[in-house]
Structures are given as structure tokens and as C-alpha cells.
mmCIF file with all atom_site columns, C-alpha atoms and ligand atoms in Angstrom:
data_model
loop_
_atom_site.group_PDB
_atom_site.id
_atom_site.type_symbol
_atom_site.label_atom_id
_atom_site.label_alt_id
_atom_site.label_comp_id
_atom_site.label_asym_id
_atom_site.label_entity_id
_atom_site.label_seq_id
_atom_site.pdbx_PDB_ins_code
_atom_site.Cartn_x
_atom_site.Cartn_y
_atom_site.Cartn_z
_atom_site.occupancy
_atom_site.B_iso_or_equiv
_atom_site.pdbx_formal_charge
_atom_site.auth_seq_id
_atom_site.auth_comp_id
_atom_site.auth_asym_id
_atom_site.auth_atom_id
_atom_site.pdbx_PDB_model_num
ATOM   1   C CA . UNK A 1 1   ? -9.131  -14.018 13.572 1.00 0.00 ? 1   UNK A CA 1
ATOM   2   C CA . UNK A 1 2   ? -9.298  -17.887 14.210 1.00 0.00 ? 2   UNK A CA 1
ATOM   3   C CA . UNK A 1 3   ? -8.643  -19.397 17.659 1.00 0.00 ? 3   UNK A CA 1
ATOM   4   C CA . UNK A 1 4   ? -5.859  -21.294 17.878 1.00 0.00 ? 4   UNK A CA 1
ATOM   5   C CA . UNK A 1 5   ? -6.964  -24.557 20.513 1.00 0.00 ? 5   UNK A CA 1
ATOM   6   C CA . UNK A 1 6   ? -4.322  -26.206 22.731 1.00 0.00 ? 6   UNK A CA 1
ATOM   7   C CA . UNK A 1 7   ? -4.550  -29.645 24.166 1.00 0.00 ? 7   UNK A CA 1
ATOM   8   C CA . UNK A 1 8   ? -2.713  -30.765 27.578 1.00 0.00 ? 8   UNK A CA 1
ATOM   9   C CA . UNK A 1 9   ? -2.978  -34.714 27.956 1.00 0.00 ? 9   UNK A CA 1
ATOM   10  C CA . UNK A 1 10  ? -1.449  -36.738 30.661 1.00 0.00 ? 10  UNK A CA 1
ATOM   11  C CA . UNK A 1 11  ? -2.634  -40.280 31.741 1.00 0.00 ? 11  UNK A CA 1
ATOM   12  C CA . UNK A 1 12  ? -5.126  -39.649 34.911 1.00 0.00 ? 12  UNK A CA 1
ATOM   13  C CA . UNK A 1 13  ? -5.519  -35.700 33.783 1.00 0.00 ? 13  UNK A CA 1
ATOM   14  C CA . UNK A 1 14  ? -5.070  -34.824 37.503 1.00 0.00 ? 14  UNK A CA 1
ATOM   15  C CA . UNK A 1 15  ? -1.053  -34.170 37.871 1.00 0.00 ? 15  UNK A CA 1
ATOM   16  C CA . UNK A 1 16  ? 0.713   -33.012 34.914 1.00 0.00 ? 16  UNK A CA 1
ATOM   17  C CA . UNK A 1 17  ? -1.877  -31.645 32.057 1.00 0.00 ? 17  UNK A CA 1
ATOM   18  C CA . UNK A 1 18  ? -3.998  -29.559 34.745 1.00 0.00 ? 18  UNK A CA 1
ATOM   19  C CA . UNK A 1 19  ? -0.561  -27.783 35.752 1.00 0.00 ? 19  UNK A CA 1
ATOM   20  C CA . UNK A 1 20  ? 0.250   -27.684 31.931 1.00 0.00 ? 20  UNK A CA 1
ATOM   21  C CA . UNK A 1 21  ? -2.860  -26.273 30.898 1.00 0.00 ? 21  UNK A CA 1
ATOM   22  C CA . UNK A 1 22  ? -3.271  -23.787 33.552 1.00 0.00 ? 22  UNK A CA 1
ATOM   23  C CA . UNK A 1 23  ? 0.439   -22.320 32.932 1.00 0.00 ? 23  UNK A CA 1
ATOM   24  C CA . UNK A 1 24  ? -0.101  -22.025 29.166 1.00 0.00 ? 24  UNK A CA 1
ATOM   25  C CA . UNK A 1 25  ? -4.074  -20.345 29.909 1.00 0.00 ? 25  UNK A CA 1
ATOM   26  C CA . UNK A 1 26  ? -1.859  -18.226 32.095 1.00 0.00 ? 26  UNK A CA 1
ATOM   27  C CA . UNK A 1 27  ? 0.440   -16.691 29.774 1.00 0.00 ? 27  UNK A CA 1
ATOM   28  C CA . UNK A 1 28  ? -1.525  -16.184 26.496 1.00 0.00 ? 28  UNK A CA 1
ATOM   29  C CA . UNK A 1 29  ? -4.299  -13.857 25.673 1.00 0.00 ? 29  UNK A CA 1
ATOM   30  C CA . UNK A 1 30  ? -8.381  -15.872 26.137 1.00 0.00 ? 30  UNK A CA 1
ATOM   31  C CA . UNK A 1 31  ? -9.316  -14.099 22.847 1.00 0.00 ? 31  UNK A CA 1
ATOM   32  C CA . UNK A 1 32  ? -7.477  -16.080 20.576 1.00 0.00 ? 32  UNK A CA 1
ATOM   33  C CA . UNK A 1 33  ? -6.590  -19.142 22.434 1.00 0.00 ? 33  UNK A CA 1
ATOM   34  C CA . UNK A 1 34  ? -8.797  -21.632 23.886 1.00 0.00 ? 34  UNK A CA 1
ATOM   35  C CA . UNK A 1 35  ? -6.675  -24.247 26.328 1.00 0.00 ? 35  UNK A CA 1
ATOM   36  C CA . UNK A 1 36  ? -8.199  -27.725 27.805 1.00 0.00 ? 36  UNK A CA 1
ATOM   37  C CA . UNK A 1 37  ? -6.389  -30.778 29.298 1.00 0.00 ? 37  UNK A CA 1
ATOM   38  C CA . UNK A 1 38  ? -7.377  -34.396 29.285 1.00 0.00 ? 38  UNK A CA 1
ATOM   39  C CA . UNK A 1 39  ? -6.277  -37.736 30.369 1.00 0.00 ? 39  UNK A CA 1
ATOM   40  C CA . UNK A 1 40  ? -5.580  -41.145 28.469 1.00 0.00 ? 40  UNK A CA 1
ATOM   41  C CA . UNK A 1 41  ? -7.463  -43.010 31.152 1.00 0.00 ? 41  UNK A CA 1
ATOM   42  C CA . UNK A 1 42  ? -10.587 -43.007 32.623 1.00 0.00 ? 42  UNK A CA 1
ATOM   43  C CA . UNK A 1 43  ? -9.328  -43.376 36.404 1.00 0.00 ? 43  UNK A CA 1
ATOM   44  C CA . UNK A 1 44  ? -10.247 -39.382 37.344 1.00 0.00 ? 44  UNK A CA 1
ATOM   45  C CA . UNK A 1 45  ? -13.483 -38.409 35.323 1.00 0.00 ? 45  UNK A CA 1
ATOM   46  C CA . UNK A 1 46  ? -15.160 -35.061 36.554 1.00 0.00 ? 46  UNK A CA 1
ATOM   47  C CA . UNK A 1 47  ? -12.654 -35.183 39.847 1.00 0.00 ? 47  UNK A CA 1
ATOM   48  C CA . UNK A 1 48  ? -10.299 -31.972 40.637 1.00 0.00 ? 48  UNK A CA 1
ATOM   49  C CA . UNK A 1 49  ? -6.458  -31.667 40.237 1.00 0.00 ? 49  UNK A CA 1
ATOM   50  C CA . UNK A 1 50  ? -4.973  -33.340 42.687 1.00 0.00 ? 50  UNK A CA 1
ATOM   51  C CA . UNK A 1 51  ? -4.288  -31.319 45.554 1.00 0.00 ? 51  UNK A CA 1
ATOM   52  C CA . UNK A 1 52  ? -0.749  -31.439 45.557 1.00 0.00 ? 52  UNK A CA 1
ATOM   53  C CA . UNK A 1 53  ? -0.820  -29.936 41.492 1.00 0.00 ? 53  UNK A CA 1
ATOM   54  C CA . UNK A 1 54  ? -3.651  -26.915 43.317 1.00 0.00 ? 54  UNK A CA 1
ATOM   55  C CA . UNK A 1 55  ? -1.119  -26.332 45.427 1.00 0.00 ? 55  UNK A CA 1
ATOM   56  C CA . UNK A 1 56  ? 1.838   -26.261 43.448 1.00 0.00 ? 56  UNK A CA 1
ATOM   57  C CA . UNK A 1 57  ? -0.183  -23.910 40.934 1.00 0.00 ? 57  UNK A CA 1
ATOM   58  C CA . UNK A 1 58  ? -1.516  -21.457 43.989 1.00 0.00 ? 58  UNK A CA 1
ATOM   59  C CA . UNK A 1 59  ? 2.230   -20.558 44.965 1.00 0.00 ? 59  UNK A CA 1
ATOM   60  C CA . UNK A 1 60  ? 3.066   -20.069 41.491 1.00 0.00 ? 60  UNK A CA 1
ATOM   61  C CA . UNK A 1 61  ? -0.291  -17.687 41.493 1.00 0.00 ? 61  UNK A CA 1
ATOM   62  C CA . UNK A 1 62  ? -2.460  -19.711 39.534 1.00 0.00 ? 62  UNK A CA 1
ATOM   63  C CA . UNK A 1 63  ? -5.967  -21.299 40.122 1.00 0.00 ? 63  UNK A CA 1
ATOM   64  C CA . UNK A 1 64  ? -6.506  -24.751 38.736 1.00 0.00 ? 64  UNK A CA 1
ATOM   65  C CA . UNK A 1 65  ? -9.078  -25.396 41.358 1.00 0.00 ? 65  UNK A CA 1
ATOM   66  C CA . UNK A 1 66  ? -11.961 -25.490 39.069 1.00 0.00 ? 66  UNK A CA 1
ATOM   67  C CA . UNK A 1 67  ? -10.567 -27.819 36.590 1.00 0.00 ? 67  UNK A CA 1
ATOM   68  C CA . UNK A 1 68  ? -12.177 -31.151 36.023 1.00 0.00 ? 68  UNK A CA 1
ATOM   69  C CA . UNK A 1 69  ? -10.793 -34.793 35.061 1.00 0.00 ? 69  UNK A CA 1
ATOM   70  C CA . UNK A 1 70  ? -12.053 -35.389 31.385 1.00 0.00 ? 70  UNK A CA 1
ATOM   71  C CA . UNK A 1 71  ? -11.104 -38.577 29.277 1.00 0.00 ? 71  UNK A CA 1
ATOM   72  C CA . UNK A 1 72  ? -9.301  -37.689 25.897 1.00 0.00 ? 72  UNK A CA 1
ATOM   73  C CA . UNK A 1 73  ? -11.327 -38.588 22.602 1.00 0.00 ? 73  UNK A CA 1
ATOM   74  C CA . UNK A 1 74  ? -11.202 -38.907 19.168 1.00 0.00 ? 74  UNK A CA 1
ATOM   75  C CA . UNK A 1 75  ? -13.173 -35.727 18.680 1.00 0.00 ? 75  UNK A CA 1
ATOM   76  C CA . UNK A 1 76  ? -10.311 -33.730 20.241 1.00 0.00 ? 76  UNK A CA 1
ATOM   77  C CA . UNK A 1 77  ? -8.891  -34.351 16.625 1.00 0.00 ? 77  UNK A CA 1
ATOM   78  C CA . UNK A 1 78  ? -11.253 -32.093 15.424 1.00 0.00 ? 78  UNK A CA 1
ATOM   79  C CA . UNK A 1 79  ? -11.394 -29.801 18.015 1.00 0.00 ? 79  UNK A CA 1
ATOM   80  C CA . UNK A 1 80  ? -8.072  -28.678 18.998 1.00 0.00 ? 80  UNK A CA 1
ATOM   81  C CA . UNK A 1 81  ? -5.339  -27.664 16.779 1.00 0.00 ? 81  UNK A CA 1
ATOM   82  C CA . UNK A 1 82  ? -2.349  -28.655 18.648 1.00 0.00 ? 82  UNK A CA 1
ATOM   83  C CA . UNK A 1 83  ? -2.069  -31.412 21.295 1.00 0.00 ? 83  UNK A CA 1
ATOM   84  C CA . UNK A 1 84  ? 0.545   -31.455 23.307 1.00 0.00 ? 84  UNK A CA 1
ATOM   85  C CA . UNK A 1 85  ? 1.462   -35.274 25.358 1.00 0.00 ? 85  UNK A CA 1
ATOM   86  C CA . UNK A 1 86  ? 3.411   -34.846 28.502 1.00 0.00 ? 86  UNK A CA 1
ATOM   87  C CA . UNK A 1 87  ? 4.998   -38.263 27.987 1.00 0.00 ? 87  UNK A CA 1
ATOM   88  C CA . UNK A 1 88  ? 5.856   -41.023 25.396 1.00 0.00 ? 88  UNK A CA 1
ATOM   89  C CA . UNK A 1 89  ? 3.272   -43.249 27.033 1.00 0.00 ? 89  UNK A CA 1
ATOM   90  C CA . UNK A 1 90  ? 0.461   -40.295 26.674 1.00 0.00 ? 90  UNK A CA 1
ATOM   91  C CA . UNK A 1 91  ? 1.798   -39.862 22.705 1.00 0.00 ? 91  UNK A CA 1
ATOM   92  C CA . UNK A 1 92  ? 1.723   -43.655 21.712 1.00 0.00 ? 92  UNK A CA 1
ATOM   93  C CA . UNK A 1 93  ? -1.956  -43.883 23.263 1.00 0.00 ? 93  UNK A CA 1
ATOM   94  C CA . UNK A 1 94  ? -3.269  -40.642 21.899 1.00 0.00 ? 94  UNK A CA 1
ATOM   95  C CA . UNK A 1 95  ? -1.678  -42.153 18.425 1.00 0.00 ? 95  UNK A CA 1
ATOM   96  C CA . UNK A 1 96  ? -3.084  -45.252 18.761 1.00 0.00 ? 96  UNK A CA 1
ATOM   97  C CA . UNK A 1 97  ? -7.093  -43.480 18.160 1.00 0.00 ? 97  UNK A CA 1
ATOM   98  C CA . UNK A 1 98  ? -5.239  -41.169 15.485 1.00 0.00 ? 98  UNK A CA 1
ATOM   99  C CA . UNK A 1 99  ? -7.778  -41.706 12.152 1.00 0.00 ? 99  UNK A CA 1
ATOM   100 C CA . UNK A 1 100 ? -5.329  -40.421 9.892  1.00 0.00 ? 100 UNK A CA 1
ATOM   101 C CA . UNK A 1 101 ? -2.297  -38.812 9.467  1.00 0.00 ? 101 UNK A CA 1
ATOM   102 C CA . UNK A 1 102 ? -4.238  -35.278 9.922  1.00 0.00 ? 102 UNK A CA 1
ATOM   103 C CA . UNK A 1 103 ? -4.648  -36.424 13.361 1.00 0.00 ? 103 UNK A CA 1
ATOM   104 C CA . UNK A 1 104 ? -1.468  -37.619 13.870 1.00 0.00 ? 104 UNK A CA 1
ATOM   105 C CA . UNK A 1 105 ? 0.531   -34.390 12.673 1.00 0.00 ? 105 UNK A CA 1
ATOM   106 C CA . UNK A 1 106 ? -1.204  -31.987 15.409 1.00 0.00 ? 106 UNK A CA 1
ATOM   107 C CA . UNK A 1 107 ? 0.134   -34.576 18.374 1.00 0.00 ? 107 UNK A CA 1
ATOM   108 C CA . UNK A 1 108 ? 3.676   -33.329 19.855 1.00 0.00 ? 108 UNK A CA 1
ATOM   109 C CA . UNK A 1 109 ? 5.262   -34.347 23.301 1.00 0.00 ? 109 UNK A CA 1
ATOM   110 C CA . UNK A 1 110 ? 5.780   -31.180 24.952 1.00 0.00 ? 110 UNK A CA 1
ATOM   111 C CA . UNK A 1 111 ? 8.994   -31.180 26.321 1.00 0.00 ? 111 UNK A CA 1
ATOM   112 C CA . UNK A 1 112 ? 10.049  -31.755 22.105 1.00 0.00 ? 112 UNK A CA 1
ATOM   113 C CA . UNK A 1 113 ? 9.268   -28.249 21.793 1.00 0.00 ? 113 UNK A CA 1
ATOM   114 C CA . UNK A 1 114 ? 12.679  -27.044 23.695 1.00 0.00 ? 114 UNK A CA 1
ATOM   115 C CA . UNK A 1 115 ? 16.102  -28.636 22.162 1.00 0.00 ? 115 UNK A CA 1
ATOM   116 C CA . UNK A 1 116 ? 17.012  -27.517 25.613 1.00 0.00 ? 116 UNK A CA 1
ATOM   117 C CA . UNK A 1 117 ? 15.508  -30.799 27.305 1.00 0.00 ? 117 UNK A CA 1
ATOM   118 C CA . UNK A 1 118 ? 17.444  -33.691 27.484 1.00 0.00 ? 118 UNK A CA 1
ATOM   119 C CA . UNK A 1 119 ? 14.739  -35.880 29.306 1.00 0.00 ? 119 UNK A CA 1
ATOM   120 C CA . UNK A 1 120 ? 12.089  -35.847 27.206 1.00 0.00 ? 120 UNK A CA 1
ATOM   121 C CA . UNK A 1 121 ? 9.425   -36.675 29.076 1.00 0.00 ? 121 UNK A CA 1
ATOM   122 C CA . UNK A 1 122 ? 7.322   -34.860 31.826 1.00 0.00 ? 122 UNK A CA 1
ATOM   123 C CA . UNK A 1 123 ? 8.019   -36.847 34.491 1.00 0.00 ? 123 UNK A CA 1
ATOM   124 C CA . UNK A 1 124 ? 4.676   -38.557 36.727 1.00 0.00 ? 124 UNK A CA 1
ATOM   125 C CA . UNK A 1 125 ? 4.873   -36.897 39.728 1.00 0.00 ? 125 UNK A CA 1
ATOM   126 C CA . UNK A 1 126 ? 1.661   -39.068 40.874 1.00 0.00 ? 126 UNK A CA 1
ATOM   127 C CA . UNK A 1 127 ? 3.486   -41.399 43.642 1.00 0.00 ? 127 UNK A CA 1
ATOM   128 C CA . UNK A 1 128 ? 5.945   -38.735 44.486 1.00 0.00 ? 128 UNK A CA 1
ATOM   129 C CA . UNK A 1 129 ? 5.912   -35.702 46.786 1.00 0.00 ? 129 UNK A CA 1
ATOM   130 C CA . UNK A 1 130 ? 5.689   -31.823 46.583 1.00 0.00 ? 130 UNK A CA 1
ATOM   131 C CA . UNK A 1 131 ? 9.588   -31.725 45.462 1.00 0.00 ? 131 UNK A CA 1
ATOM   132 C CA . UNK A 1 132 ? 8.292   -33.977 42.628 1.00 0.00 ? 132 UNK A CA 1
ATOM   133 C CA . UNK A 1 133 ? 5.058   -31.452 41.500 1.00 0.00 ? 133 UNK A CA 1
ATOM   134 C CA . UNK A 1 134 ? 7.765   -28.564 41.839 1.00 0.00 ? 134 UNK A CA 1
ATOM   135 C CA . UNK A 1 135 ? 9.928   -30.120 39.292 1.00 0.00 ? 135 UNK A CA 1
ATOM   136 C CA . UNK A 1 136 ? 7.045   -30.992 36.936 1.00 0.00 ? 136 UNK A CA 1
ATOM   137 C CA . UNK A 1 137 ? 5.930   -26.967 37.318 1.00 0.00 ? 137 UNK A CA 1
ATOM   138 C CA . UNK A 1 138 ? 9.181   -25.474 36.493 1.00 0.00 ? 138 UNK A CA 1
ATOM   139 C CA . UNK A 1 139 ? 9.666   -27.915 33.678 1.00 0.00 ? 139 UNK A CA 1
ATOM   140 C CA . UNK A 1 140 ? 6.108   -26.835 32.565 1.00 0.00 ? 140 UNK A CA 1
ATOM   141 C CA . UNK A 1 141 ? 6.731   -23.881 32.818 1.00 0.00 ? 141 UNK A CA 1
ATOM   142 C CA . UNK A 1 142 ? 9.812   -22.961 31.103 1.00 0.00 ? 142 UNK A CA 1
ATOM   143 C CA . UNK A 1 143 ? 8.499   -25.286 28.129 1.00 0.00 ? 143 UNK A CA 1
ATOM   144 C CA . UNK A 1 144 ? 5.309   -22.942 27.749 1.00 0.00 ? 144 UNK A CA 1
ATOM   145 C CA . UNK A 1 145 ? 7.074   -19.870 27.887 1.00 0.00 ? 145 UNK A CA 1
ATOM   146 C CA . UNK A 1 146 ? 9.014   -21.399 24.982 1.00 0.00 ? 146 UNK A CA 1
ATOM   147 C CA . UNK A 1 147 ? 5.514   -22.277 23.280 1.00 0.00 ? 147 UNK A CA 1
ATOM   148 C CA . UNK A 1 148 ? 4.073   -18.991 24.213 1.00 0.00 ? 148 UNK A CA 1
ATOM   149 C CA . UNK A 1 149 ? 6.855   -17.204 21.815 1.00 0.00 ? 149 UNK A CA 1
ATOM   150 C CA . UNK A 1 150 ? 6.475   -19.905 19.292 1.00 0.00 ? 150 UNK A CA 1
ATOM   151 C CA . UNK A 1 151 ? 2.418   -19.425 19.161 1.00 0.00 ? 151 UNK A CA 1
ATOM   152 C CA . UNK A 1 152 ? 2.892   -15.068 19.741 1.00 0.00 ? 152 UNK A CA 1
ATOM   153 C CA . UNK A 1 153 ? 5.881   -14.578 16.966 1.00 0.00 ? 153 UNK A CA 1
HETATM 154 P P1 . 4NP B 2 .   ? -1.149  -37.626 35.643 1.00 0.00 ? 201 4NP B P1 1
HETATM 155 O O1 . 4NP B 2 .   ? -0.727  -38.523 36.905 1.00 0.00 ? 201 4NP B O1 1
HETATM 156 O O2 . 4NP B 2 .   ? -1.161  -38.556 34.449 1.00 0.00 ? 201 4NP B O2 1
HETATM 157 O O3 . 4NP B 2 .   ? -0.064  -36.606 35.557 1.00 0.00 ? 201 4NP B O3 1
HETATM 158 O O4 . 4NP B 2 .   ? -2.508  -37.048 35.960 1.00 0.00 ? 201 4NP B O4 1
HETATM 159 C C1 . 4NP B 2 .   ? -1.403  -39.683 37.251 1.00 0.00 ? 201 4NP B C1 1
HETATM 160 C C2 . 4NP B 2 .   ? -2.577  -39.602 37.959 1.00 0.00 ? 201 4NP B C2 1
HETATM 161 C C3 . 4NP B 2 .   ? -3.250  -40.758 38.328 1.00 0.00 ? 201 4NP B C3 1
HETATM 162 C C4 . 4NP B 2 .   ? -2.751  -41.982 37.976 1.00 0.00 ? 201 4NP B C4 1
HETATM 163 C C5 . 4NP B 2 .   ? -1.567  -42.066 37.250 1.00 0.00 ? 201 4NP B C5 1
HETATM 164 C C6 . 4NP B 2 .   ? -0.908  -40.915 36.887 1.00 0.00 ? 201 4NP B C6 1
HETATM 165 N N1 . 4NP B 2 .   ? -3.419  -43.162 38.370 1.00 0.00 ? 201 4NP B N1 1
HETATM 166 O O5 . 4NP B 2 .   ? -2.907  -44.256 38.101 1.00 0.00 ? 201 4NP B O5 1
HETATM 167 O O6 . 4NP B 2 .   ? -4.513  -43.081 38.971 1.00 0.00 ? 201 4NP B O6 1
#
């Protein structure tokens, strides 16, 4: 059976799409899904989550620690199957390198997956404090449980 391959993309790829990526890895099976995160920007190449996302993750029993900053790329067209942008920011760049409308079809924001939200975007917790990364995990993570029974159905 194919892999399925899920994108996380934020802006810096150090707050939100570690978390996001590391929540979804969490809950879904390594056989048949492959997850990765990237950033927009090119501000946090090969650097680690920030510390206040490692920490956020650790309560919540997940290791992020050994993630590393990564620029999105038009290749991740070809590589993933589903990318998911945390904001609308994140979704009009990522659209802007789209090649066609092939591209464009696999690029969701990720709080669209749950009617449920009525912000819908993840919110940059990047200036804020530890209240600010909790909100951003529970938000994460109720919207992957959501995609974990979409994906698992
Ligand atoms: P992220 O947060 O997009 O959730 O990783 C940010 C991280 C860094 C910056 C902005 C947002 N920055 O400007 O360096």
C-alpha cells in the first residue's frame, strides 16, 4: 500500500508546523504515513523548534527535539500528497510557487479541515508566551485528531 505524505508549513518552521507535525506523526501509524514540516522563509534553516514549541510538545509527551528548520520548495509538490498551511499568509505564499493547478489542489489551511473553527487561522505564537504555544497545541491538536479520522476512515 502507498504512503500517504503530509506537509506542516508555517512561516519560520520553528513555532507552529514543528508542533503540527509532531502531533499528527504522533497519532498515525509510520508505515503508511510519512509527516515533514517546513517554513515559507528562510529565517530558521537547519535550527531546532523553538524552545518554547519543545516544551509545549514534552508536557503533551511528545519529542520534537530533533526536528530541523527546512525552507518549503517547489519539489514538496511532488513529494507530499497533502500540505497543510497553518495560516492564510503560509497558503497565499505556498500558492504563489504552485506550477499548476495539481499543485494547488493538495494545499489546505489546516484549521479548514474542522467546520468547528471559527478563526481560521493558527495563530503565530512567535512574540507571545507559553499561554500563547498552549493555545496553538490544543488547536493543533484537536484539528489532527479530526485529520487523523479523515486520513484512517
Ligand atoms: P512560525 O513562527 O512561523 O510558527 O515558525 C515564526 C517564527 C519565526 C519568525 C516568525 C514566525 N520570524 O520572523 O523569525
Amino acid at each position: 500500500m502507498a504512503m500517504t505524505r503530509i506537509l506542516m508549513v508555517c512561516l519560520g518552521n520553528i513555532c507552529r508546523s514543528p508542533l503540527a507535525h509532531g502531533i499528527l506523526e504522533s497519532k498515525l501509524s509510520d508505515e503508511l504515513f510519512y509527516v515533514d514540516s517546513a517554513g515559507t522563509s528562510n529565517y530558521h534553516i537547519g535550527e531546532q523548534p523553538d524552545r518554547r514549541s519543545i516544551a509545549v510538545a514534552r508536557q503533551h509527551g511528545i519529542d520534537i527535539s530533533h526536528q530541523a528548520g527546512r525552507q518549503f520548495n517547489i519539489n514538496d509538490f511532488d513529494t507530499f500528497d497533502i500540505i497543510y498551511a497553518m495560516d492564510q499568509s503560509n497558503y497565499n505564499n505556498i500558492i504563489k510557487l504552485a506550477r499548476n493547478q495539481k499543485d494547488i489542489v493538495k494545499v489546505q489551511k489546516i484549521l479548514d479541515v474542522d467546520t468547528n473553527f471559527a478563526n481560521k487561522d493558527v495563530p503565530d505564537p512567535y512574540y507571545g508566551d507559553m499561554g500563547d504555544f498552549e493555545h496553538v497545541y490544543t488547536l493543533l491538536d484537536a484539528v489532527c485528531q479530526k485529520i487523523v479520522k479523515e486520513l484512517t476512515s
